[in-house]
């Protein structure tokens, strides 16, 4: 496979092969467009709820002529926070109707163009082999492919991130690669740079109007720019390594203070909410500010989907990033673009992992540099430099970072086997037996199930530890680049094939079912409501555990008081007051994030009111008729 990719650039059918690859990769994303996302890509419920949340305002405008179906709806929809995707979805809904297919088609189109931009970026900045590797690794990546299918903002965001990356790389492209016209001197080069600069800035504006979380990228590349500036200075060059140590130490110190010392957390919150820039509080421009304590942060990151869904790709890119930093700082070798990608991946991953809330989809922000660096690593592994760096003597902080990665890779080997080998239904059964005990704090009751699991994991880790010399010998093999490429592709296609054969359509079928069986003017309340109403015209009333919004409206509906309803018919808009509206609540009572709703409406959640139970991955969602 590797030799074939290496020879692609010399084949006259190169372009046809690339076009065929894009057709196949597009088909992988379009296949079973109404199917649920696999539960392994996220332990949260976001893959079942957030498509509805993010399209809520657009759906309302398309169906009811207003961004809210009722003026009494208090849910802070995403129109102001993400106007670009909302207007995109509004056009899609008015043209093709509201459905999972129409929502997800937007993400699929964005994802294909993201792959195209990534391919051109690698071809322009590296070579044909790296471009082919990047297309193969990114295009077949299970994590990326599955999120590309879902109607979440991240697929939109990543396209504009890669577009900005491509445009800014073109601005700084060496003059010899810039097209010139005979007799016009350097003018075309200046003009093209101006156009790409404008395109890059426009892409950043688009990112800001999709999700503010993209600002993590800015923080992630700052260390690269500081190190690059030190490397260019004769005086500061010798301090570049100390600068890197200082940055890492500063991040660690700030995290420990703001995650564990109450007074620091209070002062930070006061500053972020009270200090303004351009008339807006600083919090508007900060991608994150809440942190988990150390023990919780470590616990969460021991089951990080971004690692275990593509373990070989992740650790290959992570080790190569440390190698890039080492070579640039200690030997002044390497390019600025490599340094930026390494910094983006390393520091971006650190920042995301420290965040209080970091669902797996947030790690898409570091997916582009991971793919670029992994492609670079595979294309250059045959020179043996990375292996020499990994197994040779290293100074701080590289030895510490490498040791941390080795330990993490060792621990994750058991997680990867657990996810890849044990069927989802078996894992769900184990979780449902254990989770209630953890929720109540009585872990001793879970020991009959937990003990065999722990012993099995421990046995796997012992076997891997005893086999470490064989693993190291395998990494040192001259053909390791070929072997690692095969392993990555096999893992990715195994995951995709498993989903392709055993996928579920539970959310789509549930939405269709309640649309055909419940009264047409029904209201579905709860955090699951927006997802359950995509394939029908029932009205969702979003009620979540972290806010008090819409509980007043739920109370009015329970008491059968008149409720304001926005209507849209024949191009005209209107408002009516309506009573006798059937009310249902969808709730998953056995999870932490639904505990407050469960407690609030406990008296209504009785067997006589239970309409149906739906199964979405880890979650059993019950639909109750309230009125």
Coordinates of C-alpha atoms in Angstrom, one line a residue:
X1 CA 0.0 0.0 0.0
X2 CA 2.7 2.4 1.0
X3 CA 4.8 1.7 -2.1
X4 CA 1.7 2.2 -4.3
X5 CA 0.9 5.6 -2.7
X6 CA 4.6 6.5 -3.1
X7 CA 4.4 5.8 -6.8
X8 CA 1.1 7.6 -7.4
X9 CA 2.8 10.9 -8.3
X10 CA 4.5 9.3 -11.3
X11 CA 1.3 7.8 -12.7
X12 CA -0.5 9.5 -15.4
X13 CA -3.9 8.5 -13.9
X14 CA -3.1 10.2 -10.6
X15 CA -6.0 12.7 -11.0
X16 CA -8.5 10.0 -11.8
X17 CA -7.4 8.0 -8.8
X18 CA -7.9 11.0 -6.5
X19 CA -11.3 11.7 -8.0
X20 CA -12.3 8.1 -7.5
X21 CA -11.1 8.3 -3.9
X22 CA -13.3 11.4 -3.3
X23 CA -16.3 9.5 -4.7
X24 CA -15.7 6.6 -2.3
X25 CA -15.1 8.8 0.7
X26 CA -18.2 10.8 -0.1
X27 CA -20.2 7.5 -0.4
X28 CA -18.9 6.5 3.1
X29 CA -20.5 9.6 4.6
X30 CA -23.7 9.5 2.6
X31 CA -24.4 5.8 3.4
X32 CA -27.4 5.3 5.7
X33 CA -27.8 9.0 6.2
X34 CA -30.7 8.5 8.6
X35 CA -28.8 6.1 10.8
X36 CA -27.7 7.0 14.4
X37 CA -24.1 7.9 15.0
X38 CA -22.2 5.1 16.7
X39 CA -22.3 5.4 20.5
X40 CA -18.5 5.1 20.7
X41 CA -17.9 8.5 19.2
X42 CA -19.3 10.2 22.3
X43 CA -20.2 9.1 25.8
X44 CA -22.6 12.1 26.1
X45 CA -26.1 12.3 24.6
X46 CA -25.1 15.0 22.2
X47 CA -25.1 12.8 19.2
X48 CA -28.9 12.2 19.8
X49 CA -29.9 15.7 21.0
X50 CA -27.6 18.4 19.5
X51 CA -28.8 18.1 15.9
X52 CA -32.1 19.2 17.2
X53 CA -30.7 21.9 19.5
X54 CA -28.5 23.4 16.7
X55 CA -31.3 23.5 14.1
X56 CA -34.1 24.4 16.6
X57 CA -34.4 28.1 15.6
X58 CA -34.1 27.4 11.8
X59 CA -36.8 24.7 12.1
X60 CA -39.1 27.1 13.9
X61 CA -38.7 29.8 11.3
X62 CA -39.2 27.3 8.5
X63 CA -42.4 25.8 10.0
X64 CA -43.9 28.6 12.1
X65 CA -42.5 31.8 10.6
X66 CA -40.6 32.8 13.8
X67 CA -37.3 31.8 15.5
X68 CA -39.5 30.5 18.3
X69 CA -42.8 28.6 17.9
X70 CA -44.1 30.4 21.0
X71 CA -43.2 33.9 22.3
X72 CA -43.2 32.2 25.8
X73 CA -40.4 29.9 24.8
X74 CA -37.3 30.9 26.9
X75 CA -34.7 28.6 25.4
X76 CA -31.7 30.6 24.3
X77 CA -31.4 29.1 20.8
X78 CA -28.2 29.3 18.8
X79 CA -29.1 32.0 16.3
X80 CA -27.1 34.7 18.0
X81 CA -24.2 32.4 18.9
X82 CA -24.0 30.7 15.5
X83 CA -25.8 32.8 12.9
X84 CA -24.0 31.3 9.8
X85 CA -25.2 27.7 10.2
X86 CA -28.7 28.8 11.3
X87 CA -29.3 30.8 8.1
X88 CA -27.7 27.9 6.1
X89 CA -30.2 25.4 7.7
X90 CA -33.1 27.8 7.2
X91 CA -32.4 27.9 3.4
X92 CA -32.1 24.1 3.4
X93 CA -35.3 23.6 5.3
X94 CA -37.3 26.0 3.1
X95 CA -35.9 24.3 0.0
X96 CA -35.9 20.6 1.0
X97 CA -37.9 20.4 4.2
X98 CA -36.9 19.5 7.7
X99 CA -35.4 16.1 8.1
X100 CA -32.3 14.3 9.3
X101 CA -31.2 13.9 5.6
X102 CA -31.4 17.6 4.9
X103 CA -29.6 18.5 8.1
X104 CA -26.8 16.0 7.6
X105 CA -26.4 16.7 3.9
X106 CA -24.9 20.1 4.9
X107 CA -22.3 18.5 7.1
X108 CA -21.5 16.0 4.4
X109 CA -20.9 18.7 1.8
X110 CA -18.7 20.6 4.2
X111 CA -16.7 17.5 5.1
X112 CA -16.0 16.6 1.4
X113 CA -14.7 20.1 0.7
X114 CA -12.7 19.9 4.0
X115 CA -11.0 16.8 2.6
X116 CA -10.4 18.6 -0.7
X117 CA -8.8 21.6 1.0
X118 CA -6.7 19.4 3.2
X119 CA -5.4 17.4 0.2
X120 CA -4.5 20.6 -1.7
X121 CA -2.9 22.0 1.4
X122 CA -0.6 19.0 1.8
X123 CA 0.1 18.9 -1.9
X124 CA 1.1 22.6 -2.0
X125 CA 3.1 22.6 1.2
X126 CA 4.6 19.1 1.1
X127 CA 4.5 16.6 -1.7
X128 CA 2.2 14.2 -3.5
X129 CA 2.9 11.3 -1.2
X130 CA 2.0 13.3 1.9
X131 CA -1.1 14.6 0.2
X132 CA -2.2 11.0 -0.8
X133 CA -1.5 9.8 2.8
X134 CA -3.4 12.7 4.2
X135 CA -6.4 12.0 2.0
X136 CA -6.3 8.3 2.9
X137 CA -5.9 8.8 6.7
X138 CA -8.4 11.6 7.1
X139 CA -10.9 10.3 4.6
X140 CA -11.2 6.9 6.2
X141 CA -10.8 8.1 9.8
X142 CA -13.8 6.6 11.7
X143 CA -14.1 9.5 14.2
X144 CA -14.0 12.1 11.5
X145 CA -16.3 10.2 9.1
X146 CA -19.0 9.6 11.7
X147 CA -19.0 13.3 12.9
X148 CA -19.1 14.3 9.2
X149 CA -22.5 12.5 9.0
X150 CA -24.1 14.3 11.9
X151 CA -25.8 17.7 11.7
X152 CA -23.5 19.4 14.2
X153 CA -21.8 22.7 13.8
X154 CA -18.3 21.2 14.1
X155 CA -18.3 19.9 10.5
X156 CA -19.1 23.5 9.3
X157 CA -16.5 24.9 11.6
X158 CA -13.7 22.6 10.5
X159 CA -14.2 23.5 6.9
X160 CA -13.6 27.2 7.6
X161 CA -10.7 26.3 9.9
X162 CA -9.0 24.4 7.1
X163 CA -9.9 27.1 4.6
X164 CA -8.2 29.7 6.9
X165 CA -5.2 27.5 7.3
X166 CA -4.9 27.0 3.6
X167 CA -5.3 30.7 2.8
X168 CA -2.7 31.9 5.3
X169 CA -0.3 29.2 4.2
X170 CA -0.6 30.5 0.6
X171 CA 0.1 34.1 1.9
X172 CA 3.5 32.9 3.2
X173 CA 4.2 30.5 0.3
X174 CA 7.7 31.1 -1.1
X175 CA 7.8 33.4 -4.1
X176 CA 9.0 30.6 -6.4
X177 CA 5.7 28.8 -6.0
X178 CA 3.6 31.9 -6.6
X179 CA 2.4 32.2 -10.2
X180 CA 3.8 35.0 -12.3
X181 CA 2.7 36.4 -15.7
X182 CA 5.4 37.3 -18.2
X183 CA 5.9 41.0 -18.3
X184 CA 4.0 41.7 -15.1
X185 CA 6.8 41.2 -12.5
X186 CA 5.7 40.4 -9.0
X187 CA 2.3 42.0 -9.2
X188 CA 0.3 38.7 -9.7
X189 CA 2.1 37.3 -6.6
X190 CA 1.2 40.3 -4.5
X191 CA -2.4 40.2 -5.8
X192 CA -2.7 36.5 -5.0
X193 CA -1.4 37.0 -1.5
X194 CA -3.9 39.8 -0.9
X195 CA -6.7 37.6 -2.1
X196 CA -5.7 34.7 0.1
X197 CA -5.2 37.0 3.1
X198 CA -8.8 38.3 2.6
X199 CA -10.0 34.7 2.2
X200 CA -8.3 33.7 5.4
X201 CA -9.7 36.6 7.4
X202 CA -13.2 35.9 5.9
X203 CA -12.8 32.2 7.0
X204 CA -12.0 33.3 10.5
X205 CA -15.0 35.6 10.6
X206 CA -17.1 32.6 9.5
X207 CA -15.6 30.5 12.3
X208 CA -16.5 33.2 14.9
X209 CA -20.1 33.1 13.6
X210 CA -20.3 29.4 13.9
X211 CA -18.8 28.5 17.3
X212 CA -16.5 30.5 19.6
X213 CA -14.7 27.4 20.6
X214 CA -12.5 27.7 17.6
X215 CA -10.6 30.4 19.6
X216 CA -8.8 27.5 21.3
X217 CA -6.7 27.3 18.1
X218 CA -5.4 30.8 18.6
X219 CA -4.2 29.9 22.1
X220 CA -2.6 26.7 20.7
X221 CA -0.4 28.3 18.1
X222 CA 0.9 31.2 20.2
X223 CA 3.7 29.0 21.7
X224 CA 4.8 28.1 18.1
X225 CA 5.0 31.8 17.2
X226 CA 7.0 32.6 20.4
X227 CA 9.4 29.7 19.8
X228 CA 9.8 30.7 16.2
X229 CA 10.6 34.3 17.2
X230 CA 13.2 33.1 19.7
X231 CA 14.8 30.9 17.0
X232 CA 15.1 33.8 14.7
X233 CA 16.9 36.0 17.3
X234 CA 20.6 35.5 17.8
X235 CA 20.3 36.5 21.5
X236 CA 17.1 34.6 22.4
X237 CA 17.8 31.4 20.3
X238 CA 19.6 29.7 23.2
X239 CA 16.7 30.3 25.5
X240 CA 14.1 28.7 23.2
X241 CA 14.0 25.5 25.2
X242 CA 13.6 27.4 28.5
X243 CA 10.7 29.3 26.9
X244 CA 9.0 26.0 26.1
X245 CA 9.5 24.8 29.6
X246 CA 8.2 28.1 30.9
X247 CA 5.0 27.9 28.8
X248 CA 4.3 24.3 30.0
X249 CA 5.0 25.3 33.6
X250 CA 2.8 28.4 33.3
X251 CA -0.1 26.4 31.9
X252 CA 0.3 23.8 34.7
X253 CA 0.5 26.4 37.4
X254 CA -2.5 28.4 36.1
X255 CA -4.6 25.2 35.8
X256 CA -3.8 24.1 39.4
X257 CA -4.6 27.5 40.7
X258 CA -7.9 28.1 38.8
X259 CA -9.1 24.6 39.2
X260 CA -8.4 24.1 42.9
X261 CA -8.2 27.5 44.7
X262 CA -11.6 29.1 45.2
X263 CA -10.4 32.7 45.4
X264 CA -8.6 32.5 42.1
X265 CA -11.8 31.1 40.5
X266 CA -13.8 33.9 41.9
X267 CA -11.5 36.6 40.7
X268 CA -11.3 35.0 37.2
X269 CA -15.1 34.9 37.0
X270 CA -15.4 38.5 38.1
X271 CA -12.9 39.6 35.5
X272 CA -14.4 37.6 32.7
X273 CA -17.9 38.8 33.3
X274 CA -17.3 42.4 34.3
X275 CA -14.4 43.6 32.2
X276 CA -15.5 44.5 28.6
X277 CA -13.9 44.6 25.2
X278 CA -15.8 46.4 22.4
X279 CA -18.8 46.6 24.7
X280 CA -18.9 42.8 25.4
X281 CA -17.7 41.0 28.5
X282 CA -14.3 39.2 28.1
X283 CA -16.1 35.8 28.5
X284 CA -17.4 36.3 24.9
X285 CA -13.9 36.0 23.6
X286 CA -12.7 33.2 25.8
X287 CA -13.2 29.6 24.6
X288 CA -13.1 28.1 28.1
X289 CA -12.7 29.2 31.7
X290 CA -14.0 26.4 33.9
X291 CA -11.8 23.5 34.9
X292 CA -12.2 20.1 36.6
X293 CA -10.0 19.3 39.6
X294 CA -7.0 17.2 38.8
X295 CA -8.4 13.8 39.8
X296 CA -11.6 14.3 37.8
X297 CA -9.7 15.6 34.8
X298 CA -7.4 12.6 34.8
X299 CA -10.4 10.3 35.3
X300 CA -12.3 11.8 32.3
X301 CA -9.2 11.6 30.1
X302 CA -8.7 7.9 30.7
X303 CA -11.8 7.4 28.5
X304 CA -11.2 10.0 25.8
X305 CA -12.9 9.0 22.5
X306 CA -10.5 11.1 20.5
X307 CA -7.7 8.8 21.6
X308 CA -9.2 5.4 21.6
X309 CA -11.0 5.7 18.3
X310 CA -7.8 6.2 16.4
X311 CA -5.1 5.3 18.9
X312 CA -2.2 4.6 16.4
X313 CA -2.9 7.8 14.5
X314 CA -3.1 9.9 17.7
X315 CA 0.1 8.6 19.3
X316 CA 2.0 8.7 16.1
X317 CA 1.1 12.3 15.6
X318 CA 1.7 13.2 19.2
X319 CA 5.2 11.6 19.3
X320 CA 6.1 13.2 16.0
X321 CA 4.9 16.6 17.3
X322 CA 7.3 16.4 20.3
X323 CA 10.0 15.4 17.8
X324 CA 9.3 18.5 15.7
X325 CA 9.5 20.7 18.7
X326 CA 12.7 19.1 19.7
X327 CA 14.4 19.4 16.3
X328 CA 13.3 23.0 15.8
X329 CA 14.4 24.2 19.2
X330 CA 17.6 22.2 19.8
X331 CA 18.9 21.9 16.2
X332 CA 17.1 24.7 14.4
X333 CA 15.8 22.2 11.9
X334 CA 12.3 22.2 10.4
X335 CA 9.8 24.6 9.0
X336 CA 7.5 27.1 10.6
X337 CA 4.4 25.3 9.2
X338 CA 5.5 22.1 11.0
X339 CA 6.1 24.0 14.2
X340 CA 2.7 25.5 14.0
X341 CA 1.0 22.2 13.4
X342 CA 2.9 20.6 16.3
X343 CA 2.0 23.4 18.7
X344 CA -1.6 23.4 17.5
X345 CA -1.9 19.6 18.3
X346 CA 0.1 19.5 21.5
X347 CA -1.3 22.6 23.2
X348 CA -4.7 22.3 21.7
X349 CA -5.1 18.9 23.1
X350 CA -3.8 20.1 26.5
X351 CA -6.3 23.0 26.6
X352 CA -9.2 20.8 25.6
X353 CA -8.4 18.1 28.1
X354 CA -8.2 20.6 31.0
X355 CA -11.7 22.1 30.2
X356 CA -14.6 21.3 32.5
X357 CA -16.7 20.5 29.4
X358 CA -14.9 18.9 26.5
X359 CA -17.2 16.4 24.6
X360 CA -15.4 14.4 21.9
X361 CA -16.6 16.6 19.1
X362 CA -14.6 19.5 20.5
X363 CA -11.4 17.6 19.7
X364 CA -12.2 18.0 16.0
X365 CA -10.4 21.4 16.5
X366 CA -7.1 19.5 16.7
X367 CA -8.0 17.0 14.0
X368 CA -6.4 18.9 11.0
X369 CA -3.0 19.1 12.6
X370 CA -3.2 15.5 13.8
X371 CA -3.8 14.4 10.2
X372 CA -1.1 16.6 8.7
X373 CA 1.5 15.5 11.3
X374 CA 0.5 11.8 11.0
X375 CA 0.8 12.0 7.2
X376 CA 4.2 13.7 7.6
X377 CA 5.3 11.0 10.0
X378 CA 4.3 8.1 7.8
X379 CA 6.0 9.6 4.8
X380 CA 9.3 10.2 6.7
X381 CA 9.5 7.3 9.1
X382 CA 11.8 5.3 6.9
X383 CA 14.7 7.7 7.7
X384 CA 14.6 6.4 11.3
X385 CA 14.9 9.8 12.9
X386 CA 11.7 9.6 14.9
X387 CA 12.7 6.1 16.3
X388 CA 16.2 7.5 17.3
X389 CA 14.5 10.4 19.1
X390 CA 12.0 8.1 20.9
X391 CA 14.6 5.6 22.2
X392 CA 17.6 8.0 22.6
X393 CA 18.5 10.2 25.5
X394 CA 16.4 13.4 25.8
X395 CA 16.5 16.5 27.9
X396 CA 13.5 18.1 29.6
X397 CA 10.8 18.8 28.7
X398 CA 10.9 16.2 25.8
X399 CA 11.7 13.3 28.1
X400 CA 8.8 14.2 30.4
X401 CA 6.3 14.6 27.5
X402 CA 7.5 11.4 25.8
X403 CA 7.2 9.5 29.1
X404 CA 3.7 10.8 29.6
X405 CA 2.7 9.6 26.1
X406 CA 4.2 6.2 26.7
X407 CA 2.3 5.8 29.9
X408 CA -0.9 7.0 28.3
X409 CA -0.5 4.7 25.4
X410 CA 0.1 1.8 27.8
X411 CA -3.1 2.5 29.8
X412 CA -5.1 3.1 26.6
X413 CA -4.1 -0.3 25.1
X414 CA -6.7 -1.9 27.5
X415 CA -9.3 0.8 26.6
X416 CA -8.8 0.2 22.9
X417 CA -9.2 -3.6 23.3
X418 CA -12.3 -3.0 25.4
X419 CA -14.0 -0.8 22.8
X420 CA -12.8 -2.7 19.7
X421 CA -13.5 -6.3 20.8
X422 CA -16.4 -6.2 23.2
X423 CA -19.8 -5.7 21.4
X424 CA -21.7 -2.5 22.2
X425 CA -24.7 -4.4 23.7
X426 CA -22.4 -6.2 26.1
X427 CA -20.7 -2.9 27.2
X428 CA -24.1 -1.3 27.6
X429 CA -25.3 -4.2 29.8
X430 CA -22.2 -3.9 32.0
X431 CA -22.6 -0.1 32.3
X432 CA -26.3 -0.4 33.3
X433 CA -25.4 -2.9 36.0
X434 CA -22.6 -0.7 37.4
X435 CA -23.8 2.9 36.9
X436 CA -26.6 2.9 39.6
X437 CA -24.1 2.0 42.3
X438 CA -21.7 4.8 41.3
X439 CA -24.6 7.3 41.2
X440 CA -25.6 6.5 44.8
X441 CA -22.0 6.1 46.0
X442 CA -22.4 2.5 47.0
X443 CA -19.6 1.0 44.9
X444 CA -19.5 -2.1 47.0
X445 CA -22.7 -3.4 45.3
X446 CA -21.0 -3.2 41.9
X447 CA -18.0 -5.3 42.9
X448 CA -19.4 -8.6 41.6
X449 CA -19.4 -7.1 38.1
X450 CA -16.6 -4.6 38.5
X451 CA -14.0 -7.0 40.0
X452 CA -13.9 -9.3 37.0
X453 CA -13.6 -6.3 34.6
X454 CA -10.8 -4.8 36.6
X455 CA -8.9 -8.1 36.8
X456 CA -9.3 -8.6 33.1
X457 CA -8.0 -5.1 32.3
X458 CA -5.1 -5.7 34.7
X459 CA -4.3 -9.0 33.0
X460 CA -4.3 -7.3 29.6
X461 CA -2.0 -4.5 30.9
X462 CA 0.4 -7.1 32.4
X463 CA 0.6 -9.0 29.1
X464 CA 1.3 -5.8 27.2
X465 CA 3.9 -4.7 29.7
X466 CA 5.7 -8.0 29.5
X467 CA 5.6 -7.7 25.7
X468 CA 7.0 -4.2 25.6
X469 CA 10.4 -5.2 24.2
X470 CA 8.6 -6.8 21.2
X471 CA 6.6 -3.6 20.8
X472 CA 9.7 -1.5 20.8
X473 CA 11.5 -3.9 18.4
X474 CA 8.5 -3.6 16.1
X475 CA 8.7 0.2 16.2
X476 CA 12.3 0.1 15.3
X477 CA 11.8 -2.0 12.2
X478 CA 13.0 -0.4 8.9
X479 CA 9.5 -1.0 7.4
X480 CA 7.6 0.4 10.3
X481 CA 6.1 3.2 8.2
X482 CA 4.5 0.6 5.9
X483 CA 3.2 -1.5 8.8
X484 CA 1.8 1.5 10.8
X485 CA -0.1 2.7 7.7
X486 CA -1.6 -0.8 7.2
X487 CA -2.5 -1.0 10.9
X488 CA -4.2 2.5 10.9
X489 CA -6.3 1.7 7.8
X490 CA -7.3 -1.7 9.0
X491 CA -8.5 -0.3 12.4
X492 CA -10.4 2.5 10.7
X493 CA -12.1 0.3 8.1
X494 CA -12.9 -2.3 10.8
X495 CA -14.7 0.3 12.8
X496 CA -16.5 1.7 9.8
X497 CA -17.4 -1.8 8.6
X498 CA -18.8 -2.7 12.0
X499 CA -21.0 0.4 12.0
X500 CA -22.0 -0.2 8.4
X501 CA -23.3 -3.7 9.2
X502 CA -24.8 -3.1 12.7
X503 CA -25.9 0.5 12.6
X504 CA -29.2 1.6 14.2
X505 CA -31.9 3.9 13.0
X506 CA -33.4 4.4 16.5
X507 CA -33.7 8.2 16.6
X508 CA -35.1 8.5 13.1
X509 CA -37.6 5.7 13.7
X510 CA -38.6 7.2 17.1
X511 CA -39.2 10.6 15.5
X512 CA -41.3 9.0 12.7
X513 CA -43.2 6.9 15.2
X514 CA -44.3 9.6 17.6
X515 CA -45.1 11.9 14.6
X516 CA -47.6 9.3 13.3
X517 CA -49.1 8.2 16.6
X518 CA -49.3 11.4 18.8
X519 CA -51.8 14.2 18.2
X520 CA -50.5 16.7 15.6
X521 CA -50.6 19.6 18.0
X522 CA -48.7 17.8 20.7
X523 CA -45.7 19.4 22.5
X524 CA -42.7 17.2 23.5
X525 CA -40.8 18.7 26.5
X526 CA -37.4 17.7 27.8
X527 CA -33.8 17.8 26.6
X528 CA -34.5 15.0 24.1
X529 CA -37.5 16.8 22.5
X530 CA -35.7 18.6 19.7
X531 CA -34.2 15.4 18.3
X532 CA -37.5 13.5 18.6
X533 CA -39.3 16.2 16.5
X534 CA -37.0 16.4 13.5
X535 CA -39.0 14.0 11.3
X536 CA -42.4 15.3 12.3
X537 CA -44.1 18.6 12.9
X538 CA -44.7 18.3 16.7
X539 CA -43.4 21.2 18.8
X540 CA -40.3 20.6 21.0
X541 CA -40.1 22.4 24.3
X542 CA -36.4 22.3 25.4
X543 CA -36.0 21.8 29.2
X544 CA -32.6 21.0 30.5
X545 CA -31.1 20.3 33.9
X546 CA -28.7 23.3 33.9
X547 CA -31.3 26.0 33.5
X548 CA -34.7 27.2 34.8
X549 CA -35.9 28.2 31.4
X550 CA -39.3 26.8 30.1
X551 CA -40.4 25.3 33.4
X552 CA -42.9 28.1 33.7
X553 CA -44.3 27.2 30.3
X554 CA -44.5 23.5 31.2
X555 CA -46.5 24.5 34.3
X556 CA -48.9 26.5 32.1
X557 CA -49.4 23.5 29.8
X558 CA -50.0 21.2 32.8
X559 CA -52.6 23.6 34.2
X560 CA -54.2 23.9 30.7
X561 CA -53.7 27.7 30.5
X562 CA -53.8 29.4 27.1
X563 CA -50.3 29.5 25.4
X564 CA -49.1 31.8 22.7
X565 CA -48.5 29.9 19.4
X566 CA -46.8 31.3 16.3
X567 CA -48.4 30.2 13.0
X568 CA -47.2 30.3 9.4
X569 CA -49.5 29.5 6.5
X570 CA -49.5 30.7 2.9
X571 CA -46.7 33.1 3.4
X572 CA -48.5 35.0 6.3
X573 CA -47.5 34.9 9.9
X574 CA -49.9 35.0 12.9
X575 CA -50.2 34.4 16.6
X576 CA -52.9 32.5 18.4
X577 CA -53.7 31.6 22.0
X578 CA -54.3 27.9 22.3
X579 CA -55.5 25.6 25.1
X580 CA -56.0 21.8 25.4
X581 CA -52.6 21.1 24.0
X582 CA -51.4 17.5 24.6
X583 CA -48.1 17.6 26.6
X584 CA -45.5 14.8 26.7
X585 CA -42.1 14.7 28.4
X586 CA -39.1 12.7 27.2
X587 CA -36.7 11.9 29.9
X588 CA -33.8 9.5 30.7
X589 CA -34.2 9.1 34.4
X590 CA -31.1 7.0 35.1
X591 CA -28.4 9.6 34.2
X592 CA -26.9 12.5 36.1
X593 CA -27.8 15.3 33.6
X594 CA -31.5 14.4 33.9
X595 CA -31.6 14.1 37.7
X596 CA -33.1 17.6 38.3
X597 CA -35.9 17.1 35.7
X598 CA -36.6 13.6 37.2
X599 CA -36.9 15.1 40.7
X600 CA -39.0 18.1 39.6
X601 CA -41.6 16.0 37.7
X602 CA -41.3 12.8 39.7
X603 CA -45.0 12.6 40.5
X604 CA -45.8 12.6 36.8
X605 CA -43.4 9.9 35.8
X606 CA -45.6 6.9 36.7
X607 CA -46.3 3.7 34.8
X608 CA -49.8 4.8 33.8
X609 CA -48.4 7.8 32.0
X610 CA -45.6 5.9 30.2
X611 CA -46.2 5.9 26.4
X612 CA -43.1 4.2 25.2
X613 CA -39.4 3.7 25.9
X614 CA -36.7 4.4 23.3
X615 CA -33.2 3.1 23.3
X616 CA -30.4 5.4 22.1
X617 CA -27.0 3.9 22.7
X618 CA -26.2 4.1 26.4
X619 CA -29.6 5.8 27.1
X620 CA -33.1 4.6 27.7
X621 CA -35.5 7.5 27.1
X622 CA -39.0 7.3 28.4
X623 CA -41.9 9.2 26.9
X624 CA -44.6 10.2 29.4
X625 CA -48.0 11.7 28.6
X626 CA -48.4 14.5 31.1
X627 CA -51.7 16.1 29.8

